[in-house]
GROMACS .gro file of C-alpha atoms in nm:
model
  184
    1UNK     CA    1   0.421  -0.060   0.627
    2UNK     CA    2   0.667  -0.281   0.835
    3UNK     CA    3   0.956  -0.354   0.588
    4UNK     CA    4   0.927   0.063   0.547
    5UNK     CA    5   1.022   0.111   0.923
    6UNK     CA    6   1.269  -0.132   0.943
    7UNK     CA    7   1.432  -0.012   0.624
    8UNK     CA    8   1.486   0.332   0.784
    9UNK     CA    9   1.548   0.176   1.068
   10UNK     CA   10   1.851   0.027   0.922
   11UNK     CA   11   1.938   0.317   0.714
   12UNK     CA   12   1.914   0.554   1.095
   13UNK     CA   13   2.202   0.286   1.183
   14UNK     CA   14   2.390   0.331   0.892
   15UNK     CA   15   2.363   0.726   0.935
   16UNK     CA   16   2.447   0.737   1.378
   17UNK     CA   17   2.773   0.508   1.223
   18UNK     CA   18   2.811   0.816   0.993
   19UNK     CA   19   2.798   1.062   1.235
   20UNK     CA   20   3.019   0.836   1.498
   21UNK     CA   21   3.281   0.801   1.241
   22UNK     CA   22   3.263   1.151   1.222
   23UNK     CA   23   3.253   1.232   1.561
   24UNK     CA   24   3.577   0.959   1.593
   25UNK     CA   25   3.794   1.168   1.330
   26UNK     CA   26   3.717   1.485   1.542
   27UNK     CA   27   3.869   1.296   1.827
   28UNK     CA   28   4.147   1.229   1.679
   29UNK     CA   29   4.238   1.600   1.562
   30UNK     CA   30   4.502   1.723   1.781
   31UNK     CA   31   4.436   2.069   1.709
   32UNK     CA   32   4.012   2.036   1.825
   33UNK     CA   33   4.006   2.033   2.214
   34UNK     CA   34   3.885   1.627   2.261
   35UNK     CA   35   3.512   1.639   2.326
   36UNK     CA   36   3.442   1.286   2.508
   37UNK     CA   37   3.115   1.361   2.607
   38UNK     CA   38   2.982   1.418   2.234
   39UNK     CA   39   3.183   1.120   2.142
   40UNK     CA   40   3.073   0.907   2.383
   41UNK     CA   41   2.693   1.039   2.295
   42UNK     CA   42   2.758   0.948   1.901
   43UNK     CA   43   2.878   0.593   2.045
   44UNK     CA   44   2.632   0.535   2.258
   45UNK     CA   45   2.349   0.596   2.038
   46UNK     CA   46   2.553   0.367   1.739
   47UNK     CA   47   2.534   0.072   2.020
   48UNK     CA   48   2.192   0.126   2.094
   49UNK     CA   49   2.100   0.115   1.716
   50UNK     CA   50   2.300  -0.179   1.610
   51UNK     CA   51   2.192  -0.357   1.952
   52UNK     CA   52   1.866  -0.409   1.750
   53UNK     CA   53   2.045  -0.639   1.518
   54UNK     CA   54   2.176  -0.833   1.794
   55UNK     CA   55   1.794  -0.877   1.974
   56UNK     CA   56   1.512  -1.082   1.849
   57UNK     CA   57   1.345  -0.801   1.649
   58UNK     CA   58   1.199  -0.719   1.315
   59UNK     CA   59   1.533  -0.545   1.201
   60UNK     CA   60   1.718  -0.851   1.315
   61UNK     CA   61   1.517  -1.078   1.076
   62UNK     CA   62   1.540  -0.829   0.815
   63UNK     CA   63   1.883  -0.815   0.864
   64UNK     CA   64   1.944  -1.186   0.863
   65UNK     CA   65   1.711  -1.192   0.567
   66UNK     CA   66   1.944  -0.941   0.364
   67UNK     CA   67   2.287  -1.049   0.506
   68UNK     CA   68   2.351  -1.408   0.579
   69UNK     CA   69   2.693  -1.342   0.721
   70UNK     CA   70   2.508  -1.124   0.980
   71UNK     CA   71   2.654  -1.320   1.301
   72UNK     CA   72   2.967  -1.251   1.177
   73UNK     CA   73   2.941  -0.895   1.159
   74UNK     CA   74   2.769  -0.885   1.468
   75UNK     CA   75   3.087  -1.085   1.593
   76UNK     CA   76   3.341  -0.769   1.415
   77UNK     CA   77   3.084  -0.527   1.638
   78UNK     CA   78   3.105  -0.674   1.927
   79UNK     CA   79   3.497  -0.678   1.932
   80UNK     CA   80   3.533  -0.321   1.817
   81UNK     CA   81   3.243  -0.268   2.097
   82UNK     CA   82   3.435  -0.430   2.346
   83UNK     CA   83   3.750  -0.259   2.258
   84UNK     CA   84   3.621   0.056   2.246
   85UNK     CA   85   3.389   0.038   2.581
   86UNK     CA   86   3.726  -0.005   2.746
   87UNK     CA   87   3.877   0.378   2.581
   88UNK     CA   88   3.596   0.590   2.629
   89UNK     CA   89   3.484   0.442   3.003
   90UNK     CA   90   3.871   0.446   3.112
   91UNK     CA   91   4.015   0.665   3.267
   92UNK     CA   92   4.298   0.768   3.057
   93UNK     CA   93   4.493   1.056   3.007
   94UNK     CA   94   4.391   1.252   2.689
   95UNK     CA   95   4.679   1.203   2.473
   96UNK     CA   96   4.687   0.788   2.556
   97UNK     CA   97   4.301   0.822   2.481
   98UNK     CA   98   4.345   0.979   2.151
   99UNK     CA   99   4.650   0.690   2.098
  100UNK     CA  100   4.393   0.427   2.182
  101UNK     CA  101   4.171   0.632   1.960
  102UNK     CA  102   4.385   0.626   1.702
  103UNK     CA  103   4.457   0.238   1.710
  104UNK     CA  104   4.102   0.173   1.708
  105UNK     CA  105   4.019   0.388   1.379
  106UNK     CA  106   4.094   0.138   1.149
  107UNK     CA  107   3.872  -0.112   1.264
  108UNK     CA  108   3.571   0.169   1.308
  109UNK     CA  109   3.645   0.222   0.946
  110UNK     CA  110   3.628  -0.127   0.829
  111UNK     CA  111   3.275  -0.133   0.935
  112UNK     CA  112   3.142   0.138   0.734
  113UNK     CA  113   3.068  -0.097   0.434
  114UNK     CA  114   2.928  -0.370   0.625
  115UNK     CA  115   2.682  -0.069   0.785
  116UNK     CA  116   2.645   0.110   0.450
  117UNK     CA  117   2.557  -0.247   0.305
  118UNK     CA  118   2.317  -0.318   0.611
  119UNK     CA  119   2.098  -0.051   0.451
  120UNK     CA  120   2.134  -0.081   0.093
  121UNK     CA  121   2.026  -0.443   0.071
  122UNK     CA  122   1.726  -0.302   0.349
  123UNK     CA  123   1.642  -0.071   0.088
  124UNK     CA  124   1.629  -0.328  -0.216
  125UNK     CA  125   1.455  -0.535  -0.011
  126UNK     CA  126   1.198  -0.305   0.093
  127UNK     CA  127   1.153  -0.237  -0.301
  128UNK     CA  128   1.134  -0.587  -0.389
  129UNK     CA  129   0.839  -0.602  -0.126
  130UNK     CA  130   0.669  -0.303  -0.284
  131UNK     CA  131   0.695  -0.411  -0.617
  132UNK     CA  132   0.551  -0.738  -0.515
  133UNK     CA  133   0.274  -0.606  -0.353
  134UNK     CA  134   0.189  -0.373  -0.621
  135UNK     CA  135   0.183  -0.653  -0.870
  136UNK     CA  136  -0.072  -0.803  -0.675
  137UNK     CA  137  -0.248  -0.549  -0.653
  138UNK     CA  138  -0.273  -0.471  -1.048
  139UNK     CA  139  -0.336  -0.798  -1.020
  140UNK     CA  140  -0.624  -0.774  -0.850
  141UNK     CA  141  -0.740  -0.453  -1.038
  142UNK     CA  142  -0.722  -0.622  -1.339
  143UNK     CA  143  -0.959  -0.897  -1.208
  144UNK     CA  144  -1.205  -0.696  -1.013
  145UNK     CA  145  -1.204  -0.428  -1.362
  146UNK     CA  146  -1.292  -0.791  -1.617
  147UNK     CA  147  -1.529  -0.914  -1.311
  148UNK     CA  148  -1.678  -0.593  -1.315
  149UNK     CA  149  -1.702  -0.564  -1.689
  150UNK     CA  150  -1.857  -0.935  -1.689
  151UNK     CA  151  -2.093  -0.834  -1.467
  152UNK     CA  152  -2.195  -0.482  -1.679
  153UNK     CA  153  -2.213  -0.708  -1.946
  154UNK     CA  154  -2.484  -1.008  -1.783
  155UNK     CA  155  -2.668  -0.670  -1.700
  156UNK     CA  156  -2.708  -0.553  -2.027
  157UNK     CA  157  -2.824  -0.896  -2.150
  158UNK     CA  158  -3.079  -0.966  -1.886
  159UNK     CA  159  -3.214  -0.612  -1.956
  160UNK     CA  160  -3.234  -0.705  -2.287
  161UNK     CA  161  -3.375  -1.005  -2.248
  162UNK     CA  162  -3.661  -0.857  -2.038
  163UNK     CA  163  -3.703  -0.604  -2.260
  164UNK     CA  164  -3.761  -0.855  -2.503
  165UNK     CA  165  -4.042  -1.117  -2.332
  166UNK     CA  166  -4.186  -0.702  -2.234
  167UNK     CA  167  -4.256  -0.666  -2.603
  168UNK     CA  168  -4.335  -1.058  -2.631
  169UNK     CA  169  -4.608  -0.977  -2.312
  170UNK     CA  170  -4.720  -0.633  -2.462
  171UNK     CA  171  -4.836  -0.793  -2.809
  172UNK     CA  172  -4.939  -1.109  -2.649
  173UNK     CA  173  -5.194  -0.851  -2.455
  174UNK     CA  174  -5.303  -0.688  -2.791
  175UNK     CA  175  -5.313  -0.989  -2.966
  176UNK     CA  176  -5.573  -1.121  -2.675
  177UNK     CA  177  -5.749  -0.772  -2.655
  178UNK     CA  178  -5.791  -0.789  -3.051
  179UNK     CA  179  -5.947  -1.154  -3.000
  180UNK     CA  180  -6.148  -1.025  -2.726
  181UNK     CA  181  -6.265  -0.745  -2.947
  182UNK     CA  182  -6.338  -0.960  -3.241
  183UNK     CA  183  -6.569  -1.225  -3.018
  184UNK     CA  184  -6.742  -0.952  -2.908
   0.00000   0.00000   0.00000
C-alpha cells in the first residue's frame, strides 16, 4: 500500500545518510587516497532523497505527519546543504578540502538522529495504519461470518417451515382422497 512505500521511502533516506556518513569518514582518513567522486555520488543521492521532504509529496506529508518540527530540520539540511555544496563543488586543494571536511563533520553527524528518527516514527506509523486496517477488517469478518450465520439460520427455518405446510399439504391430500373414497 501507500504508507508501505513511503515508509521505505523514508527508511532508503535514512540508509543513503548512512552510507554518506560513511562515505564522509572515508574522506576524512588521511591515510585513504580522497575519493571525491564517490563522495560526491553518496551526497548527491542523500540530496535527492531528502529533497522529497522538502517537495509537495506523499513522503513530505508523511513526514510532517510524524515530525512536526519537520521545517526545522529541513531548515538544519538546508544549511549543512548549503555549506557543503560549497566543499565538494570548489575547487580546493585536497588537504583544505578534507579541513573543510573536517569542520563540517559535526554537523553531518548531528543529523543522523533526526534521519534515523525520520524513519522510525515512518515505521510506527505505517504499523499503526496496518493495525487499523486490520481491525477493520476483523471487523468486518466478524460481521459478514454473524450475517452469514443469520442468514444459514433463516434458511434452515424456512426449510423447515416448508417442510412443515409439505406434510400439512400431503395429509390434507389423503385426508381429501380418503373422503373422496368414502363418497364413493
Amino acid at each position: 500500500n501507500g504508507q508501505e512505500v513511503r515508509t521505505v521511502q523514508m527508511h532508503r533516506q535514512a540508509t543513503e545518510y548512512l552510507q554518506l556518513r560513511e562515505q564522509w569518514a572515508r574522506a576524512l582518513d588521511a591515510a585513504v587516497p580522497l575519493d571525491l567522486r564517490a563522495l560526491t555520488l553518496r551526497y548527491d543521492i542523500w540530496v535527492g532523497r531528502t529533497a522529497m521532504l522538502r517537495d509537495d509529496t506523499s513522503i513530505r506529508r508523511t513526514a510532517i505527519a510524524i515530525a512536526q518540527n519537520l521545517d526545522a530540520t529541513l531548515a538544519e539540511i538546508n544549511a549543512f546543504v548549503q555549506a557543503a555544496d560549497a566543499v565538494l563543488g570548489g575547487d580546493l586543494p585536497e588537504a583544505a578540502r578534507r579541513a573543510e571536511l573536517a569542520r563540517l563533520h559535526p554537523q553531518l553527524m548531528a543529523l543522523g538522529d533526526t534521519m534515523h528518527e525520520l524513519a522510525l516514527s515512518a515505521s510506527h506509523l505505517a504499523t499503526e495504519e496496518q493495525t487499523e486496517r486490520d481491525l477493520v477488517l476483523s471487523r468486518y469478518t466478524r460481521t459478514a461470518l454473524a450475517a452469514t450465520a443469520l442468514l444459514a439460520l433463516m434458511t434452515l427455518a424456512f426449510a423447515g417451515l416448508s417442510l412443515r405446510q409439505m406434510r400439512q399439504l400431503r395429509r390434507r391430500h389423503d385426508a381429501l382422497e380418503a373422503l373422496t373414497a368414502d363418497l364413493r
